[in-house]
Tab-separated table of N, CA and C in Angstrom:
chain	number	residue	atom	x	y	z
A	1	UNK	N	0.840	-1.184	0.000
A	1	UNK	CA	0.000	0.000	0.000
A	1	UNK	C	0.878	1.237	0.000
A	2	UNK	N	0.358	2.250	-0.843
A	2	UNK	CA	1.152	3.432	-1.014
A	2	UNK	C	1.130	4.288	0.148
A	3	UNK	N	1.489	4.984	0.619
A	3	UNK	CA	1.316	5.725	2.039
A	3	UNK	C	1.245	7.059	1.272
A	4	UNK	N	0.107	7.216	0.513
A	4	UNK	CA	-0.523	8.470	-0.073
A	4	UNK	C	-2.261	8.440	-0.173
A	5	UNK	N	-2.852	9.726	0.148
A	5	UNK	CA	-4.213	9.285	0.349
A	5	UNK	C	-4.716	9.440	-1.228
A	6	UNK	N	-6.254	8.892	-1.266
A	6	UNK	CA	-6.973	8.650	-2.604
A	6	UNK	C	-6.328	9.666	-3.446
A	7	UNK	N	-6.689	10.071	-4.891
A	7	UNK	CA	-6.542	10.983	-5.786
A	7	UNK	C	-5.640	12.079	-5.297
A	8	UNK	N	-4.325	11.575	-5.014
A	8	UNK	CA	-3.301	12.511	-4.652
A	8	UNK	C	-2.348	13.147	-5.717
A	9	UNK	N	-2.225	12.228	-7.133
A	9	UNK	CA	-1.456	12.691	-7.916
A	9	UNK	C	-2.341	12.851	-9.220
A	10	UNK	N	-1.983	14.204	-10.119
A	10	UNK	CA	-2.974	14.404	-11.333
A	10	UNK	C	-2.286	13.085	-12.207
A	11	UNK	N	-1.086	12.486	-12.309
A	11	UNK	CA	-0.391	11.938	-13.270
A	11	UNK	C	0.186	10.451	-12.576
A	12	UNK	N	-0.005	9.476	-12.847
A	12	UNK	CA	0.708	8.225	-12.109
A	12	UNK	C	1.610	7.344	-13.488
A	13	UNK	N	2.774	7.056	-13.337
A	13	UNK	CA	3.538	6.866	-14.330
A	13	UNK	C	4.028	5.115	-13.607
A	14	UNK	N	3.768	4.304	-15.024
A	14	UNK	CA	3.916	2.724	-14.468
A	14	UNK	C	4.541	2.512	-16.200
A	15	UNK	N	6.038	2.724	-16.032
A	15	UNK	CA	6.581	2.726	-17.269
A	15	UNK	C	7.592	1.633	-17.094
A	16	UNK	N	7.369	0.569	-17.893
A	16	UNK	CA	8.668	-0.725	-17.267
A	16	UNK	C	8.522	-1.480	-16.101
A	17	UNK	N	7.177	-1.527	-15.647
A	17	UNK	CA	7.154	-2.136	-14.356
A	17	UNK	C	6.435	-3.427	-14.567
A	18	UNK	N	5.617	-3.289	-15.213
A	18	UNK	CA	4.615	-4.061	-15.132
A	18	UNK	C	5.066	-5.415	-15.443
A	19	UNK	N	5.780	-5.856	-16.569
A	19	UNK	CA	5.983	-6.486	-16.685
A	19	UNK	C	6.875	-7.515	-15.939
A	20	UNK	N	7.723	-6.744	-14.747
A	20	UNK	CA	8.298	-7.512	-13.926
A	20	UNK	C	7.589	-8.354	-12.809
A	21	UNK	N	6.294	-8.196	-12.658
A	21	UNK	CA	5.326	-8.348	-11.315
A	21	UNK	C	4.892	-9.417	-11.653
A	22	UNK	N	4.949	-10.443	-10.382
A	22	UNK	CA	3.746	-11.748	-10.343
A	22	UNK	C	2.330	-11.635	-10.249
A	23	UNK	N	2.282	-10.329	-9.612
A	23	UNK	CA	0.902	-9.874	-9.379
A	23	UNK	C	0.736	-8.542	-9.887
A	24	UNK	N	0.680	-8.122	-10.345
A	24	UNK	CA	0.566	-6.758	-11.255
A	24	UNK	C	-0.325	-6.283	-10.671
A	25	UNK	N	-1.391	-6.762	-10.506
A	25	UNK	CA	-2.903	-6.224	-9.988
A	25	UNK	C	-3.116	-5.197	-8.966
A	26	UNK	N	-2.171	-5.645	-7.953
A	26	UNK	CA	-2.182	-5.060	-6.559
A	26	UNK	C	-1.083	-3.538	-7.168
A	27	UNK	N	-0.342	-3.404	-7.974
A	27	UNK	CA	0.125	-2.238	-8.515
A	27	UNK	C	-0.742	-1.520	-9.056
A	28	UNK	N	-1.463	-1.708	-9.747
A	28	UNK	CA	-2.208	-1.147	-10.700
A	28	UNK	C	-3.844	-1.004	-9.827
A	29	UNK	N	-3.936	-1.326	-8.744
A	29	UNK	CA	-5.103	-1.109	-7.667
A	29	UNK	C	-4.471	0.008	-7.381
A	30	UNK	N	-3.275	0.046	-6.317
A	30	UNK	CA	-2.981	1.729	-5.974
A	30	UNK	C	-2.446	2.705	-6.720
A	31	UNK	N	-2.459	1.887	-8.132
A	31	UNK	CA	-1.972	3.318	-8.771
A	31	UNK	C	-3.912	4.133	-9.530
A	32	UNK	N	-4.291	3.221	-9.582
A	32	UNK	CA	-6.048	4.000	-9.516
A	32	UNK	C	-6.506	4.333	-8.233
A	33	UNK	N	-6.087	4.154	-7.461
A	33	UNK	CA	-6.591	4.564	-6.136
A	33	UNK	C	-5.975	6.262	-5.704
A	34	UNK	N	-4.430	6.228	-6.452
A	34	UNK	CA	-3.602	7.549	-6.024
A	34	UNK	C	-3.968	8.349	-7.400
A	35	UNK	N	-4.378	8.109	-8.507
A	35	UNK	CA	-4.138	8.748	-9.342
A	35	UNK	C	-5.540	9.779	-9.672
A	36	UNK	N	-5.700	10.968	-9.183
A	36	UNK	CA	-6.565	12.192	-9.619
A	36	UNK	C	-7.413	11.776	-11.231
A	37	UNK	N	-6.585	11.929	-11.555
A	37	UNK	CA	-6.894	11.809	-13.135
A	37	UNK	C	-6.404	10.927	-14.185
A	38	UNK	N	-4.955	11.062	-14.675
A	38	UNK	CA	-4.402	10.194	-15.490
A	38	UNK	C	-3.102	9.077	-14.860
A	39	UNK	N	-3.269	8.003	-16.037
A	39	UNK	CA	-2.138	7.199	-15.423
A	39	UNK	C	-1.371	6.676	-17.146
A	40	UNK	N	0.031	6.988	-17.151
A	40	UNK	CA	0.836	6.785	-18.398
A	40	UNK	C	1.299	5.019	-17.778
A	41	UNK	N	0.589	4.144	-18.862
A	41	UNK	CA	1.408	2.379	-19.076
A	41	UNK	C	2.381	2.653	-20.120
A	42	UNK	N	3.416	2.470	-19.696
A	42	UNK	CA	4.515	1.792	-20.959
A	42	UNK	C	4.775	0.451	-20.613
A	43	UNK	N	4.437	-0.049	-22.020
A	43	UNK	CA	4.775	-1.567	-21.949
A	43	UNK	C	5.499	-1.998	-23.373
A	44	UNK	N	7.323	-3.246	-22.747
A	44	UNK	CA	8.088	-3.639	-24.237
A	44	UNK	C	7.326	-4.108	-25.051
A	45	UNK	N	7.741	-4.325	-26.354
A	45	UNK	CA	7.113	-5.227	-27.718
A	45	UNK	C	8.204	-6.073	-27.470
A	46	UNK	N	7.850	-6.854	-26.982
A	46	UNK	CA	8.410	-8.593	-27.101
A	46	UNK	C	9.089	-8.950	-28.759
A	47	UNK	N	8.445	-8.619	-29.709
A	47	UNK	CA	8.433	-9.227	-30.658
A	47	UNK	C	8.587	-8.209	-32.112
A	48	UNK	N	9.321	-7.335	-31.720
A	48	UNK	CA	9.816	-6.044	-32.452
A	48	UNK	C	11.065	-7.022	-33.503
A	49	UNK	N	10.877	-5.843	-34.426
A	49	UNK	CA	11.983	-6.489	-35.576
A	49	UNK	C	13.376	-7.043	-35.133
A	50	UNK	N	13.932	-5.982	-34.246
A	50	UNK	CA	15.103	-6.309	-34.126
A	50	UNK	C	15.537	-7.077	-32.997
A	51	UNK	N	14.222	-7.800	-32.396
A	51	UNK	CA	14.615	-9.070	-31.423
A	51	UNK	C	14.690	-10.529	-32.444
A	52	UNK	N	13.625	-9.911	-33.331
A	52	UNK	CA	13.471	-10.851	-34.382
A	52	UNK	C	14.653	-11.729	-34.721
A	53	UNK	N	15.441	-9.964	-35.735
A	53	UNK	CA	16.651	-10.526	-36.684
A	53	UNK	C	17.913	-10.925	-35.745
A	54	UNK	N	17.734	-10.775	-34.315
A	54	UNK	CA	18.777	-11.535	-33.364
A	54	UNK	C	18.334	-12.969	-33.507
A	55	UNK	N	17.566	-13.107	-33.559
A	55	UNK	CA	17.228	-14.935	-33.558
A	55	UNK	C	17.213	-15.654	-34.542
A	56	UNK	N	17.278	-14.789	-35.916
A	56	UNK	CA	17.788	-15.194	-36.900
A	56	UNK	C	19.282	-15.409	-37.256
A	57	UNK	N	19.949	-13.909	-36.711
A	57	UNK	CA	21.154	-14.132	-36.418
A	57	UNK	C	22.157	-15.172	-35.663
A	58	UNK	N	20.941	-15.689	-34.520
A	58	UNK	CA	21.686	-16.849	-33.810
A	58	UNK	C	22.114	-16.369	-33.016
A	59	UNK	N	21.505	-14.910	-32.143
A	59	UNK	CA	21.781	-14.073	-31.087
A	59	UNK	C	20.804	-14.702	-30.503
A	60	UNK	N	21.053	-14.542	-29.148
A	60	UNK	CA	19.799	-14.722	-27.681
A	60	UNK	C	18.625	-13.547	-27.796
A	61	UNK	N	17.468	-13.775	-27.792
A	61	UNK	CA	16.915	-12.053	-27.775
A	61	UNK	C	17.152	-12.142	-26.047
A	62	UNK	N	16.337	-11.558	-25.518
A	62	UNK	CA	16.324	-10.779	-23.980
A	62	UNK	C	15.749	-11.969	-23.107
A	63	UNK	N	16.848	-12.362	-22.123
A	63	UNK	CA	16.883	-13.449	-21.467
A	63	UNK	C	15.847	-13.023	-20.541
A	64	UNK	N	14.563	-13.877	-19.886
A	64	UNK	CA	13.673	-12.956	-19.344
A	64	UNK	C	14.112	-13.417	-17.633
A	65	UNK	N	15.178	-14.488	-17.587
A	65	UNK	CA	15.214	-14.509	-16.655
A	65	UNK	C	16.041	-13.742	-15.725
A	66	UNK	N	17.026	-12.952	-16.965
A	66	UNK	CA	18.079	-12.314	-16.353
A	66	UNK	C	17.181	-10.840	-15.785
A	67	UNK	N	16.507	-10.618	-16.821
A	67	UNK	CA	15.450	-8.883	-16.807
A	67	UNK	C	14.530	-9.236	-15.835
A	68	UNK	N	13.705	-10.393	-15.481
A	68	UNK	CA	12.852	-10.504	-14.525
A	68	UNK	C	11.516	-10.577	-15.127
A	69	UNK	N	11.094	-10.430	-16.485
A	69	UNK	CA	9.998	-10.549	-17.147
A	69	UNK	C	9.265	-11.411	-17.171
A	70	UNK	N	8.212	-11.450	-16.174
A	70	UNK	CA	6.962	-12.566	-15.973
A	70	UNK	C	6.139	-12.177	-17.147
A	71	UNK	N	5.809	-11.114	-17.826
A	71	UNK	CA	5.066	-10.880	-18.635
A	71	UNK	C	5.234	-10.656	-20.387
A	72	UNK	N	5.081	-11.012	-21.335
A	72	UNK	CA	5.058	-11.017	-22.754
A	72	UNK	C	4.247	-9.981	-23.306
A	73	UNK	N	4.903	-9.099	-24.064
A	73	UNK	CA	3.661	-8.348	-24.802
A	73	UNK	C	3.917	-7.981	-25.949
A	74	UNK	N	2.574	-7.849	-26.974
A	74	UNK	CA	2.908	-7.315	-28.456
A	74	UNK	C	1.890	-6.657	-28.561
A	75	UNK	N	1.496	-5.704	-29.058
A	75	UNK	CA	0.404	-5.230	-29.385
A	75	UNK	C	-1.226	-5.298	-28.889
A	76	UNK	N	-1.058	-6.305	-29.162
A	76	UNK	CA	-2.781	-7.359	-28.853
A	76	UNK	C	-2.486	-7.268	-27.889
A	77	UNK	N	-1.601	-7.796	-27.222
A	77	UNK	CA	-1.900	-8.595	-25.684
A	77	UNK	C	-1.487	-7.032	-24.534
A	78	UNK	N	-1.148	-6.430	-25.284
A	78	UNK	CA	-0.528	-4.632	-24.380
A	78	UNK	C	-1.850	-4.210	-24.251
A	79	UNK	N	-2.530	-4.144	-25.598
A	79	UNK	CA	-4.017	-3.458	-25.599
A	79	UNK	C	-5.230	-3.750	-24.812
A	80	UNK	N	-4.750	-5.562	-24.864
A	80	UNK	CA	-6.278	-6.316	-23.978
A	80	UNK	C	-5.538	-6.202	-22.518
A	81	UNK	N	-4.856	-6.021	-22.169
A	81	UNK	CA	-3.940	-6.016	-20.806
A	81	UNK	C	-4.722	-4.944	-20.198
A	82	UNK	N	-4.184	-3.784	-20.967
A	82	UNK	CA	-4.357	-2.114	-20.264
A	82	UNK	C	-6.188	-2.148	-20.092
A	83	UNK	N	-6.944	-2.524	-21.110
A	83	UNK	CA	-8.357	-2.619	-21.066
A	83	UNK	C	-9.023	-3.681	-19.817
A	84	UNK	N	-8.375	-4.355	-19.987
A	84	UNK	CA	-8.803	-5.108	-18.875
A	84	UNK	C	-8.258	-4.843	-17.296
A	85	UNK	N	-7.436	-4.505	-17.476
A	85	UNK	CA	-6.656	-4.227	-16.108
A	85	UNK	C	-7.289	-3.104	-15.162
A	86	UNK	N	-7.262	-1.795	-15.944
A	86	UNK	CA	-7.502	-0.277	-15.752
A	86	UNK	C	-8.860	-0.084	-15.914
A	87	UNK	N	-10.161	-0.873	-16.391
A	87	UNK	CA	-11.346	-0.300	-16.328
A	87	UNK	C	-11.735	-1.279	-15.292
A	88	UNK	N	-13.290	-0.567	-14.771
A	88	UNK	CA	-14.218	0.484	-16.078
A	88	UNK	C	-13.745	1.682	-15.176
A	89	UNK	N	-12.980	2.071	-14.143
A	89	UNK	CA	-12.325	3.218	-13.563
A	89	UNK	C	-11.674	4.244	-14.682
A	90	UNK	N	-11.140	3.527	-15.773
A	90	UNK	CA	-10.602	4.376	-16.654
A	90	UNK	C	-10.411	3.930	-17.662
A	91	UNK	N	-10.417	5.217	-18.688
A	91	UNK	CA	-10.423	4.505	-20.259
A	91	UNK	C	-9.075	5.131	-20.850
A	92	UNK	N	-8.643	4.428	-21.830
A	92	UNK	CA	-7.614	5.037	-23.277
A	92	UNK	C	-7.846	5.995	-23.858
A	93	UNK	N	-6.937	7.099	-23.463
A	93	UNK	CA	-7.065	8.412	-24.629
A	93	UNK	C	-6.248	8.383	-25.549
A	94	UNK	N	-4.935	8.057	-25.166
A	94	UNK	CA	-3.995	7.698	-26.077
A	94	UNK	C	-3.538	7.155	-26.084
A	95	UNK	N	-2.417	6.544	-27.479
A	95	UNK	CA	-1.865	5.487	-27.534
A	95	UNK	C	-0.454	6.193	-28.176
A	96	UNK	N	0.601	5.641	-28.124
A	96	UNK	CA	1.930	6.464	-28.208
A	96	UNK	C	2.863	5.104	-28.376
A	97	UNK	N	3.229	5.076	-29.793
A	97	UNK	CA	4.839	4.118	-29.587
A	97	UNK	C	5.526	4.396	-29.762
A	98	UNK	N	7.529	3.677	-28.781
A	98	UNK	CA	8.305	4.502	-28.998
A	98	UNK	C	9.229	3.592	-30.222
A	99	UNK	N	9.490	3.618	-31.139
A	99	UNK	CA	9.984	3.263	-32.800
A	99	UNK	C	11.350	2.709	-32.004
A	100	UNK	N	12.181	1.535	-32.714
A	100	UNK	CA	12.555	1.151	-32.914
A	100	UNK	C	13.827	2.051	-33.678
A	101	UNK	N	15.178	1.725	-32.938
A	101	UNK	CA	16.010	3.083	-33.970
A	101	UNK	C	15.856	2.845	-35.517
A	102	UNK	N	15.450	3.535	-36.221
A	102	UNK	CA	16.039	3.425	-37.925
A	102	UNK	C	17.471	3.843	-38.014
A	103	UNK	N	18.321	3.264	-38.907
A	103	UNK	CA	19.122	3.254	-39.661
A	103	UNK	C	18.792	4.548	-41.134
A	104	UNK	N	20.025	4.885	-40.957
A	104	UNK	CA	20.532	5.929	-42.021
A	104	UNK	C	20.047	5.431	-43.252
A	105	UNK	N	20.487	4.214	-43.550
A	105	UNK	CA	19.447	3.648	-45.115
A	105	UNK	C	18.111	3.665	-44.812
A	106	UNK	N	17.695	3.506	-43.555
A	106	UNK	CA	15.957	3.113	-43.787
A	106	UNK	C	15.284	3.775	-42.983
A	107	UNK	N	14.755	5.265	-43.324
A	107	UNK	CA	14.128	5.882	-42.696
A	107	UNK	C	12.708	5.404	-42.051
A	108	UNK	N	12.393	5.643	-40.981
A	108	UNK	CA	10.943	4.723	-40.448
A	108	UNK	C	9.930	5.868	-40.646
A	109	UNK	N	9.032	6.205	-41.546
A	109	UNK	CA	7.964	7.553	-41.162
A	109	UNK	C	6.710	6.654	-40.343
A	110	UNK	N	6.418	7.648	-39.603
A	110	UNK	CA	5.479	7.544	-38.122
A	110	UNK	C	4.406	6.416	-38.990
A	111	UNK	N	3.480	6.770	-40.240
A	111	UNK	CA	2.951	5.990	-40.771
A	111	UNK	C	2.328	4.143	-40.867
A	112	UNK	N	4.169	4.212	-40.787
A	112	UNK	CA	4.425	2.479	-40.791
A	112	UNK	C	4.669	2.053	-39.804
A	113	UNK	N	4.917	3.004	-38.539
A	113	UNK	CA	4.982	2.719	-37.236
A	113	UNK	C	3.625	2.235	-36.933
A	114	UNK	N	2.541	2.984	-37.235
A	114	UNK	CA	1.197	3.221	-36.621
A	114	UNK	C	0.504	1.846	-37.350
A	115	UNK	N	0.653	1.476	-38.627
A	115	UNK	CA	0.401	0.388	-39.963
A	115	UNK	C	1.219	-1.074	-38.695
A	116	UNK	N	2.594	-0.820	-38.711
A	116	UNK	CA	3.083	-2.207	-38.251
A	116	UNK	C	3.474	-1.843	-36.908
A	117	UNK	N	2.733	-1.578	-35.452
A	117	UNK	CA	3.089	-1.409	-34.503
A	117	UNK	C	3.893	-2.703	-33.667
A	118	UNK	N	3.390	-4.046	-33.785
A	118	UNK	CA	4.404	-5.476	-33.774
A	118	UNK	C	5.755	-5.340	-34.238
A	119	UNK	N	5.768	-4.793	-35.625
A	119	UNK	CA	7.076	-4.958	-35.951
A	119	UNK	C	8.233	-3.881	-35.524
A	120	UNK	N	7.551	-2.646	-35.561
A	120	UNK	CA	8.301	-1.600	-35.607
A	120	UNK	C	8.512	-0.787	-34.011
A	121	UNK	N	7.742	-0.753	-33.251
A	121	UNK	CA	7.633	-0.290	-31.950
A	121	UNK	C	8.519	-1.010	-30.828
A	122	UNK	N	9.009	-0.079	-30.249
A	122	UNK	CA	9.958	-0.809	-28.952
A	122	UNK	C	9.379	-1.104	-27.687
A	123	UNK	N	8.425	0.099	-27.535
A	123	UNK	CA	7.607	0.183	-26.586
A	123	UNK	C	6.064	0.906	-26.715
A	124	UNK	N	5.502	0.014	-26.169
A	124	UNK	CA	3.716	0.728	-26.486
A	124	UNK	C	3.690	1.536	-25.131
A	125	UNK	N	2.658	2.761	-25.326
A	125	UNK	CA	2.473	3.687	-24.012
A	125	UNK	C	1.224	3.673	-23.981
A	126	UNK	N	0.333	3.716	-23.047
A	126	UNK	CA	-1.000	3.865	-23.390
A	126	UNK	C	-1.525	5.471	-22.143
A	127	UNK	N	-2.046	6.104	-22.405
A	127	UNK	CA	-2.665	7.378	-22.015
A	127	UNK	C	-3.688	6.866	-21.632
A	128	UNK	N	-4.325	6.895	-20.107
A	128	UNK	CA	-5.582	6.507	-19.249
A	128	UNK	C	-6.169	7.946	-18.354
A	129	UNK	N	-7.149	7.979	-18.356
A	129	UNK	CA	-8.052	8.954	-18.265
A	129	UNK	C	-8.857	8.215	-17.166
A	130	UNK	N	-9.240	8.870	-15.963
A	130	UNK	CA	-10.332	8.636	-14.864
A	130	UNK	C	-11.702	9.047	-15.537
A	131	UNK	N	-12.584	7.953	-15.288
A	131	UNK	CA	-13.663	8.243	-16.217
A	131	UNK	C	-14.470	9.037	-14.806
């Protein structure tokens, strides 16, 4: 339990966490309980290009035991996560990914980010609103 009373902060930020937790739930209870108004999720893409072409390469992608990652996410499963988790207390205003570096040959425009968010995104953010 947070040792802050109800709706104490306009902004609650759960960026990189989530995915480390056995129980997520009990995080994401006091962070709706402290949060006034909004709460920013960032959550990894598991399954972004360039974990990809490591495993093609015959690289390890991201050992989850070394990072601590109980949780998997791509797109789908970030989206039904945050929806299920965070309502009916609060809904999605926005959605925000952070791209994957491009390379000097291959420029990424926001477009194909938004078109292939699986492939191209490093991290999904989602914008939550107190209904």
């Amino acid at each position: 339990r947070l040792p802050f009373k109800n709706n104490s902060f306009d902004l609650v930020v759960l960026s990189q966490i989530l995915e480390h937790l056995f129980y997520p739930e009990k995080v994401i209870e006091e962070s709706k309980r402290v949060s006034r108004k909004y709460i920013l999720v960032g959550l990894p893409n598991e399954v972004a290009i360039h974990l990809r072409l490591k495993i093609l390469k015959g690289e390890s992608t991201i050992s989850y035991s070394r990072h601590g990652h109980h949780y998997m996410f791509n797109f789908g499963v970030s989206e039904k996560f945050v929806k299920t988790k965070f309502s009916p207390e609060f809904k999605i205003v926005g959605r925000y990914f952070q791209r994957i570096a491009p390379t000097r040959k291959i420029p990424l425009p926001n477009v194909m980010l938004k078109k292939f968010p699986n492939l191209l995104a490093r991290e999904f953010y989602y914008l939550l609103m107190k209904k």
